[in-house]
Amino acid sequence: FIAPGEKTGEGGAILAKDILGNQIPASQILAEAPGTRALVAGLAGEPTYLIVKEDNTLDHIGLVDNCTHLGCTFPWNPLDQQFQCPCHGSRYAPDGSVVRGPAPLPLKIVQVAVFNNSILISPWTETDPRTGKNPWWV
Ligand code: FES
């Protein structure tokens, strides 16, 4: 058993980068207002939302910007506090659970950790905290 927030080991961790492939320092993301969902390039380059928490730290859970319906990317709507997919109208809660379909599954999540001002992203392989089950993507 690995507690949420712990690293899953040597395998698979990468450093968060911007769209040009430059490493993003944690301080850059943490300069954003609490509640910000910041898009970075995550595992295998997948666009991934990092969440700035109210206490100005990074949430240890990141959300992959890939709709579980047909794979569109989607924005965060701060007014509705939802991720809203423009393709067919799926909506997701802040934790990535489905609020409205046709999305069949919650958003894929990843582990996020900060070390020496670097942002480490690694695969989430333990229980999905939203469903209490094994992750559907493993
Ligand atoms: Fe997002 Fe269809 S791809 S609702």
Short mmCIF file of C-alpha atoms and ligand atoms in Angstrom, two decimals:
data_model
loop_
_atom_site.label_atom_id
_atom_site.label_comp_id
_atom_site.label_asym_id
_atom_site.label_seq_id
_atom_site.Cartn_x
_atom_site.Cartn_y
_atom_site.Cartn_z
CA PHE A 1 0.00 0.00 0.00
CA ILE A 2 1.24 3.45 -0.89
CA ALA A 3 -0.46 6.42 0.73
CA PRO A 4 -1.69 9.15 -1.60
CA GLY A 5 0.99 11.76 -2.01
CA GLU A 6 3.86 9.37 -1.67
CA LYS A 7 5.89 8.71 -4.70
CA THR A 8 5.26 5.42 -6.41
CA GLY A 9 8.97 4.73 -6.70
CA GLU A 10 11.70 5.30 -9.22
CA GLY A 11 9.61 4.34 -12.23
CA GLY A 12 7.79 6.84 -14.27
CA ALA A 13 8.32 10.20 -12.54
CA ILE A 14 8.92 13.14 -14.82
CA LEU A 15 9.38 16.88 -14.38
CA ALA A 16 6.49 19.15 -15.33
CA LYS A 17 7.27 21.14 -18.45
CA ASP A 18 5.68 23.88 -20.47
CA ILE A 19 4.44 23.53 -24.02
CA LEU A 20 7.91 24.32 -25.37
CA GLY A 21 9.50 21.60 -23.27
CA ASN A 22 11.07 23.89 -20.70
CA GLN A 23 10.97 22.73 -17.10
CA ILE A 24 8.49 24.73 -15.01
CA PRO A 25 9.66 25.73 -11.53
CA ALA A 26 7.10 25.21 -8.77
CA SER A 27 7.47 28.89 -7.81
CA GLN A 28 6.06 29.88 -11.21
CA ILE A 29 2.85 27.90 -10.69
CA LEU A 30 2.59 28.91 -7.02
CA ALA A 31 2.72 32.58 -8.00
CA GLU A 32 -0.80 32.07 -9.39
CA ALA A 33 -3.86 32.75 -7.27
CA PRO A 34 -5.22 29.97 -5.05
CA GLY A 35 -7.77 27.96 -7.00
CA THR A 36 -5.80 28.23 -10.23
CA ARG A 37 -5.76 25.19 -12.47
CA ALA A 38 -2.45 25.44 -14.34
CA LEU A 39 -1.91 23.40 -17.46
CA VAL A 40 1.48 21.73 -17.87
CA ALA A 41 2.91 18.94 -20.00
CA GLY A 42 2.80 15.83 -17.82
CA LEU A 43 3.42 12.13 -18.31
CA ALA A 44 4.13 11.29 -21.95
CA GLY A 45 3.46 14.96 -22.67
CA GLU A 46 -0.19 14.65 -21.64
CA PRO A 47 -1.67 18.05 -20.80
CA THR A 48 -2.21 17.97 -17.06
CA TYR A 49 -3.90 20.38 -14.67
CA LEU A 50 -2.03 21.26 -11.49
CA ILE A 51 -4.10 22.82 -8.73
CA VAL A 52 -2.93 25.69 -6.52
CA LYS A 53 -4.55 25.12 -3.13
CA GLU A 54 -5.82 27.78 -0.75
CA ASP A 55 -2.66 27.47 1.35
CA ASN A 56 -0.53 28.23 -1.74
CA THR A 57 0.82 24.75 -2.11
CA LEU A 58 0.30 22.38 -5.01
CA ASP A 59 -2.32 19.70 -4.67
CA HIS A 60 -0.70 16.25 -4.68
CA ILE A 61 -3.29 15.16 -7.24
CA GLY A 62 -3.11 16.40 -10.82
CA LEU A 63 -5.84 15.86 -13.41
CA VAL A 64 -5.19 14.82 -16.98
CA ASP A 65 -6.80 17.13 -19.53
CA ASN A 66 -8.26 14.36 -21.67
CA CYS A 67 -12.04 13.85 -21.64
CA THR A 68 -12.94 10.23 -20.92
CA HIS A 69 -15.66 10.39 -23.58
CA LEU A 70 -13.69 10.88 -26.79
CA GLY A 71 -10.51 12.53 -25.66
CA CYS A 72 -11.11 16.25 -26.16
CA THR A 73 -9.22 18.74 -24.03
CA PHE A 74 -11.33 21.06 -21.91
CA PRO A 75 -11.07 24.24 -19.85
CA TRP A 76 -11.67 24.84 -16.17
CA ASN A 77 -14.69 27.06 -15.55
CA PRO A 78 -13.97 28.92 -12.30
CA LEU A 79 -17.50 30.31 -12.06
CA ASP A 80 -19.13 26.89 -12.15
CA GLN A 81 -16.14 25.21 -10.44
CA GLN A 82 -16.17 22.54 -13.11
CA PHE A 83 -14.11 21.24 -15.99
CA GLN A 84 -16.43 21.56 -18.98
CA CYS A 85 -15.76 19.67 -22.17
CA PRO A 86 -16.70 21.69 -25.26
CA CYS A 87 -17.10 18.66 -27.52
CA HIS A 88 -20.25 16.98 -26.17
CA GLY A 89 -20.94 18.76 -22.91
CA SER A 90 -19.45 16.48 -20.28
CA ARG A 91 -18.81 18.17 -16.96
CA TYR A 92 -16.45 17.17 -14.20
CA ALA A 93 -16.24 18.20 -10.54
CA PRO A 94 -13.00 19.74 -9.21
CA ASP A 95 -11.74 16.26 -8.28
CA GLY A 96 -12.44 14.98 -11.81
CA SER A 97 -15.57 12.95 -11.02
CA VAL A 98 -18.25 13.04 -13.67
CA VAL A 99 -21.05 15.54 -12.96
CA ARG A 100 -22.69 15.09 -16.34
CA GLY A 101 -22.08 12.68 -19.22
CA PRO A 102 -21.61 11.42 -21.79
CA ALA A 103 -18.20 10.98 -20.12
CA PRO A 104 -18.28 7.42 -18.73
CA LEU A 105 -15.39 7.65 -16.27
CA PRO A 106 -13.71 10.13 -13.93
CA LEU A 107 -10.66 11.97 -15.20
CA LYS A 108 -7.34 10.20 -14.96
CA ILE A 109 -5.24 11.49 -12.08
CA VAL A 110 -1.49 11.65 -11.46
CA GLN A 111 0.73 12.15 -8.42
CA VAL A 112 2.24 15.60 -8.02
CA ALA A 113 5.14 16.39 -5.72
CA VAL A 114 7.45 19.37 -5.31
CA PHE A 115 11.14 18.82 -4.71
CA ASN A 116 13.72 21.61 -4.77
CA ASN A 117 11.36 23.86 -6.70
CA SER A 118 10.85 21.19 -9.35
CA ILE A 119 7.45 19.64 -9.98
CA LEU A 120 7.51 15.87 -10.20
CA ILE A 121 4.65 14.06 -11.86
CA SER A 122 4.30 10.30 -11.60
CA PRO A 123 1.65 7.72 -12.42
CA TRP A 124 -1.21 7.19 -9.98
CA THR A 125 -1.39 3.45 -9.42
CA GLU A 126 -3.09 3.05 -6.06
CA THR A 127 -6.78 3.21 -5.21
CA ASP A 128 -8.70 5.96 -6.96
CA PRO A 129 -9.81 8.20 -4.07
CA ARG A 130 -13.01 9.13 -5.91
CA THR A 131 -14.27 5.61 -6.48
CA GLY A 132 -12.45 3.58 -3.81
CA LYS A 133 -11.53 1.15 -6.58
CA ASN A 134 -8.47 0.38 -8.63
CA PRO A 135 -7.79 3.11 -11.17
CA TRP A 136 -9.45 2.42 -14.51
CA TRP A 137 -6.28 3.49 -16.39
CA VAL A 138 -3.89 0.97 -14.80
FE1 FES B 1 -15.70 15.38 -24.00
FE2 FES B 1 -17.24 14.09 -25.75
S1 FES B 1 -15.10 14.30 -25.78
S2 FES B 1 -17.85 15.16 -24.01
#
